[in-house]
Coordinates of C-alpha atoms and ligand atoms in Angstrom, one line a residue:
M1247 CA -10.8 15.3 9.5
K1248 CA -7.6 14.4 7.7
N1249 CA -5.5 11.8 9.6
T1250 CA -1.8 12.6 10.1
S1251 CA 1.2 10.9 11.6
V1252 CA 0.3 12.6 14.8
T1253 CA -3.2 11.0 14.8
F1254 CA -1.4 7.7 14.5
K1255 CA 0.7 8.2 17.6
E1256 CA -2.4 9.5 19.5
A1257 CA -4.3 6.3 18.5
K1258 CA -1.6 4.1 20.2
A1259 CA -1.7 6.2 23.3
K1260 CA -5.5 5.8 23.5
G1261 CA -5.4 2.1 22.6
I1262 CA -7.4 2.6 19.4
K1263 CA -6.5 0.0 16.7
L1264 CA -5.4 1.4 13.3
S1265 CA -6.6 0.1 9.9
M1266 CA -4.5 0.5 6.8
L1267 CA -5.0 -0.8 3.2
T1268 CA -3.1 -0.4 0.1
A1269 CA -4.4 1.5 -2.9
Y1270 CA -2.7 2.6 -6.1
D1271 CA -5.3 4.6 -8.0
Y1272 CA -8.0 7.4 -7.5
T1273 CA -11.1 5.2 -7.6
T1274 CA -9.9 2.6 -5.1
A1275 CA -8.4 5.3 -2.8
K1276 CA -11.8 7.0 -2.7
L1277 CA -13.6 3.7 -1.8
V1278 CA -11.1 2.9 0.9
D1279 CA -11.3 6.5 2.2
E1280 CA -15.1 6.5 2.2
A1281 CA -15.1 3.2 4.2
G1282 CA -13.3 5.0 7.0
I1283 CA -9.9 3.3 6.8
D1284 CA -7.3 5.3 8.7
A1285 CA -4.4 5.2 6.3
I1286 CA -3.7 4.3 2.7
L1287 CA -0.4 2.8 1.8
V1288 CA 0.7 3.3 -1.8
G1289 CA 2.9 0.2 -1.5
D1290 CA 5.6 -0.8 -3.9
S1291 CA 3.6 -4.0 -4.0
L1292 CA 2.1 -2.2 -6.9
G1293 CA 4.9 -3.7 -8.9
M1294 CA 3.3 -7.1 -8.4
V1295 CA -0.4 -6.5 -8.1
M1296 CA -0.7 -3.6 -10.6
L1297 CA 2.3 -4.1 -13.0
G1298 CA 2.7 -7.8 -13.0
Y1299 CA 6.4 -8.1 -11.9
E1300 CA 7.4 -11.1 -9.9
D1301 CA 8.7 -8.9 -7.0
T1302 CA 8.9 -5.3 -6.0
L1303 CA 12.5 -4.6 -7.2
S1304 CA 11.7 -3.0 -10.6
V1305 CA 9.4 -0.3 -9.2
T1306 CA 10.7 3.2 -10.0
M1307 CA 10.3 6.6 -8.3
E1308 CA 8.3 7.6 -11.4
D1309 CA 5.9 4.7 -10.8
M1310 CA 5.5 5.6 -7.1
I1311 CA 5.0 9.3 -7.8
H1312 CA 2.4 8.6 -10.5
H1313 CA 0.3 6.3 -8.3
T1314 CA 0.7 8.3 -5.1
A1315 CA -0.6 11.4 -6.8
A1316 CA -3.7 9.5 -8.0
V1317 CA -4.3 8.1 -4.5
A1318 CA -3.8 11.5 -2.8
R1319 CA -6.5 13.0 -5.0
G1320 CA -8.9 10.3 -3.8
A1321 CA -8.1 10.3 -0.1
K1322 CA -10.0 13.0 1.8
N1323 CA -9.5 11.7 5.4
A1324 CA -7.0 8.8 5.2
L1325 CA -3.3 9.4 5.9
V1326 CA -1.5 8.7 2.6
I1327 CA 1.9 6.9 3.0
A1328 CA 4.1 6.3 0.0
D1329 CA 6.6 3.5 -0.2
M1330 CA 10.2 4.4 -1.2
P1331 CA 11.1 2.0 -4.0
F1332 CA 14.2 -0.2 -4.1
M1333 CA 17.4 1.8 -4.6
S1334 CA 15.7 5.1 -4.0
Y1335 CA 17.2 5.4 -0.4
Q1336 CA 19.7 2.5 0.1
T1337 CA 22.3 4.3 -2.0
S1338 CA 22.9 7.3 0.4
V1339 CA 21.3 9.5 3.0
Y1340 CA 21.2 12.3 0.4
D1341 CA 19.2 10.1 -2.1
A1342 CA 16.9 9.1 0.7
V1343 CA 16.0 12.8 1.6
L1344 CA 15.8 13.8 -2.1
N1345 CA 13.5 11.0 -3.0
A1346 CA 11.3 11.2 0.1
G1347 CA 10.9 14.9 -0.8
R1348 CA 9.8 14.0 -4.3
L1349 CA 7.1 11.7 -3.0
M1350 CA 5.8 14.5 -0.8
K1351 CA 6.2 17.4 -3.4
E1352 CA 5.2 15.6 -6.6
G1353 CA 3.1 12.7 -5.2
R1354 CA 1.5 14.7 -2.4
A1355 CA 2.1 11.9 0.1
Q1356 CA 1.9 12.8 3.8
A1357 CA 4.5 10.3 4.9
V1358 CA 6.9 7.8 3.4
K1359 CA 7.8 4.2 4.3
L1360 CA 11.1 2.5 3.9
E1361 CA 12.3 -1.0 4.6
G1362 CA 15.2 -2.0 6.8
G1363 CA 16.7 -1.9 10.3
L1364 CA 19.9 -0.4 11.8
E1365 CA 21.3 0.3 8.3
V1366 CA 18.6 2.8 7.4
C1367 CA 18.4 4.6 10.8
E1368 CA 20.6 7.5 9.6
H1369 CA 18.4 7.8 6.5
I1370 CA 15.3 7.9 8.7
K1371 CA 16.8 10.6 10.9
A1372 CA 17.7 12.8 7.9
I1373 CA 14.3 12.4 6.3
V1374 CA 12.6 13.3 9.6
R1375 CA 14.9 16.3 10.0
A1376 CA 13.4 17.5 6.7
S1377 CA 10.0 17.4 8.3
I1378 CA 8.9 14.3 6.4
P1379 CA 7.1 11.7 8.6
V1380 CA 8.6 8.2 8.2
C1381 CA 7.1 4.8 8.8
G1382 CA 9.7 1.9 9.2
H1383 CA 9.2 -1.6 7.9
I1384 CA 11.0 -4.7 9.4
G1385 CA 10.6 -8.4 9.5
L1386 CA 10.1 -9.7 6.0
T1387 CA 11.2 -6.8 3.9
P1388 CA 10.2 -7.7 0.3
Q1389 CA 13.0 -5.5 -1.3
S1390 CA 15.5 -8.0 0.4
V1391 CA 13.8 -11.1 -1.1
N1392 CA 17.0 -12.1 -2.8
A1393 CA 19.0 -11.8 0.4
F1394 CA 16.4 -13.7 2.3
G1395 CA 16.1 -16.5 -0.3
G1396 CA 12.4 -16.0 -0.7
F1397 CA 9.3 -14.6 1.0
K1398 CA 9.8 -16.3 4.4
V1399 CA 8.7 -15.7 8.0
Q1400 CA 11.4 -13.8 9.9
G1401 CA 12.4 -13.8 13.6
K1402 CA 11.6 -17.3 14.6
G1403 CA 15.0 -18.0 16.3
E1404 CA 16.3 -16.2 19.4
E1405 CA 19.1 -14.2 17.6
A1406 CA 16.8 -13.1 14.8
A1407 CA 14.0 -12.2 17.2
Q1408 CA 16.4 -10.1 19.3
R1409 CA 17.7 -8.4 16.1
I1410 CA 14.2 -7.4 15.0
L1411 CA 13.3 -6.1 18.5
N1412 CA 16.5 -4.0 18.5
E1413 CA 15.6 -2.7 15.0
A1414 CA 12.1 -1.6 16.2
R1415 CA 13.7 0.3 19.1
A1416 CA 16.3 1.9 16.8
I1417 CA 13.6 2.9 14.3
E1418 CA 11.6 4.6 17.0
E1419 CA 14.8 6.3 18.3
A1420 CA 15.5 7.5 14.8
G1421 CA 12.2 9.4 14.8
A1422 CA 9.8 7.2 12.8
F1423 CA 6.1 7.7 13.7
A1424 CA 5.1 4.0 13.1
V1425 CA 6.6 0.7 12.0
V1426 CA 5.3 -2.1 9.8
L1427 CA 6.0 -5.6 11.1
E1428 CA 5.7 -8.1 8.2
C1429 CA 5.6 -11.9 8.6
V1430 CA 7.0 -12.2 12.1
P1431 CA 5.6 -14.6 14.7
Q1432 CA 2.6 -13.2 16.7
A1433 CA 4.5 -13.4 20.1
L1434 CA 7.4 -11.4 18.8
A1435 CA 5.1 -8.7 17.3
A1436 CA 3.3 -8.4 20.6
K1437 CA 6.6 -8.1 22.5
I1438 CA 7.7 -5.3 20.1
T1439 CA 4.4 -3.6 20.4
H1440 CA 4.7 -3.4 24.2
S1441 CA 8.4 -2.4 24.0
I1442 CA 8.1 0.7 21.8
G1443 CA 6.0 3.9 22.0
I1444 CA 5.1 4.2 18.3
P1445 CA 2.3 2.2 16.7
T1446 CA 3.2 -1.2 15.1
I1447 CA 1.2 -2.1 12.0
G1448 CA 1.1 -5.8 11.3
I1449 CA 0.8 -7.8 8.2
G1450 CA 1.2 -11.5 9.0
A1451 CA 2.2 -10.5 12.5
G1452 CA -1.0 -11.4 14.6
A1453 CA -3.5 -9.4 16.6
G1454 CA -1.1 -8.0 19.1
C1455 CA 0.0 -5.1 16.9
D1456 CA -1.5 -1.6 17.2
G1457 CA -2.9 -1.8 13.7
Q1458 CA -3.2 -4.0 10.6
V1459 CA -2.4 -3.5 6.9
L1460 CA -3.4 -5.7 3.9
V1461 CA -2.9 -5.4 0.2
Y1462 CA -6.4 -4.7 -1.1
Q1463 CA -6.2 -7.2 -4.0
D1464 CA -5.4 -10.0 -1.4
M1465 CA -8.3 -9.2 0.9
L1466 CA -10.7 -9.0 -2.0
A1467 CA -9.4 -12.2 -3.7
M1468 CA -8.4 -10.4 -6.9
Y1469 CA -4.8 -11.5 -7.2
S1470 CA -4.1 -15.2 -7.6
D1471 CA -0.3 -15.3 -8.4
M1472 CA 0.4 -15.6 -4.6
A1473 CA -1.9 -16.4 -1.7
P1474 CA -0.2 -15.5 1.6
K1475 CA -1.6 -17.4 4.7
F1476 CA -2.2 -14.2 6.6
A1477 CA -4.3 -12.5 3.9
K1478 CA -7.9 -13.2 4.9
Q1479 CA -10.3 -12.9 1.9
F1480 CA -13.1 -10.5 3.0
A1481 CA -14.9 -10.8 -0.3
Q1482 CA -14.7 -12.7 -3.6
V1483 CA -14.4 -9.7 -5.8
G1484 CA -12.1 -11.3 -8.3
S1485 CA -14.6 -14.0 -9.2
Q1486 CA -17.4 -11.4 -9.3
M1487 CA -15.4 -9.4 -11.8
K1488 CA -14.7 -12.4 -14.0
E1489 CA -18.4 -13.3 -14.0
A1490 CA -19.4 -9.8 -14.9
F1491 CA -16.9 -9.7 -17.7
A1492 CA -18.2 -13.0 -19.1
V1493 CA -21.8 -11.9 -18.9
Y1494 CA -20.9 -8.7 -20.8
K1495 CA -19.1 -10.7 -23.5
Q1496 CA -22.2 -13.0 -23.9
E1497 CA -24.6 -10.0 -24.1
V1498 CA -22.4 -8.3 -26.7
L1499 CA -22.4 -11.6 -28.7
D1500 CA -26.2 -12.1 -28.5
G1501 CA -27.0 -8.4 -29.0
T1502 CA -28.9 -7.9 -25.7
F1503 CA -26.4 -5.2 -24.7
P1504 CA -26.8 -2.3 -25.3
A1505 CA -30.5 -2.2 -24.6
A1506 CA -32.8 0.8 -25.4
E1507 CA -32.1 2.4 -22.0
H1508 CA -28.3 2.5 -22.8
T1509 CA -28.7 4.4 -26.1
F1510 CA -29.3 8.0 -27.1
K1511 CA -32.4 9.1 -29.1
M1512 CA -32.8 11.7 -31.9
D1513 CA -35.5 12.8 -34.3
E1514 CA -35.3 9.9 -36.7
T1515 CA -36.8 11.8 -39.6
I1516 CA -33.3 13.4 -39.8
I1517 CA -31.9 10.0 -40.6
D1518 CA -34.2 9.8 -43.6
K1519 CA -32.8 13.1 -44.9
L1520 CA -29.2 11.8 -44.9
Y1521 CA -27.7 10.6 -48.1
Ligands
KIV37 O1 4.2 -2.7 -0.5 C1 3.3 -3.0 0.3 O2 2.2 -3.1 0.0 C2 3.8 -3.1 1.7 C3 2.8 -3.8 2.6 C4 2.8 -5.3 2.3 C5 3.1 -3.5 4.0 O3 4.8 -2.8 2.0

């Protein structure tokens, strides 16, 4: 059964924890979906882990639509959420609705995610009015990396913690079906989780959230440019890939690949007739 934004809200009511992973292509989306993960986030983290940018700011609507459409084709059951890239919604409520609509229409996302607190609540309301489910994202919001002065934990002090709690309440009030809490202290994330009726999805926010999300390259140890403390490595896929690539190179060099079983046969008397 295909998960929806409604399934998400029901899971919180039943106390069932939600699992979310990123994916950016058909093959990975299929693997994540077949593993039974509840939702796939086509994150704008694709700018870093897929396209090699130093942050997420250069990601375009065209990038997001292209990757979301590939993921949507691979996700049979998982809810597909597409990130709204930098400057696709901050500019106006009109742009926010238009671009959220493009992610649904052209990318076949089932929901969109956007970063920010009180300043994006009007945008969330308008997108929800257009029947597009919205997931909020507060705490460390990577599109604001320049304003934050780096990728830093948010909400440690009283004023900042209160602001983030207020933002979570406002995002729920605006009509979002879930909210991502990124890099906030565990106790604050737990407080927010108990204070609002929509699911909180944590990344670097501790076990008190209603669900968890990770970037798949982080949890498979495939991306070495940055190693966040919260990203547990569930497998060493990066080193396995490198090892396989190196074995392939060696077998090509020494002629052991391709072997007979990897080749196609023909009647070799035909070869003798060729001139
Ligand atoms: O872009 C992304 O992958 C995200 C997650 C880190 C939550 O927003």
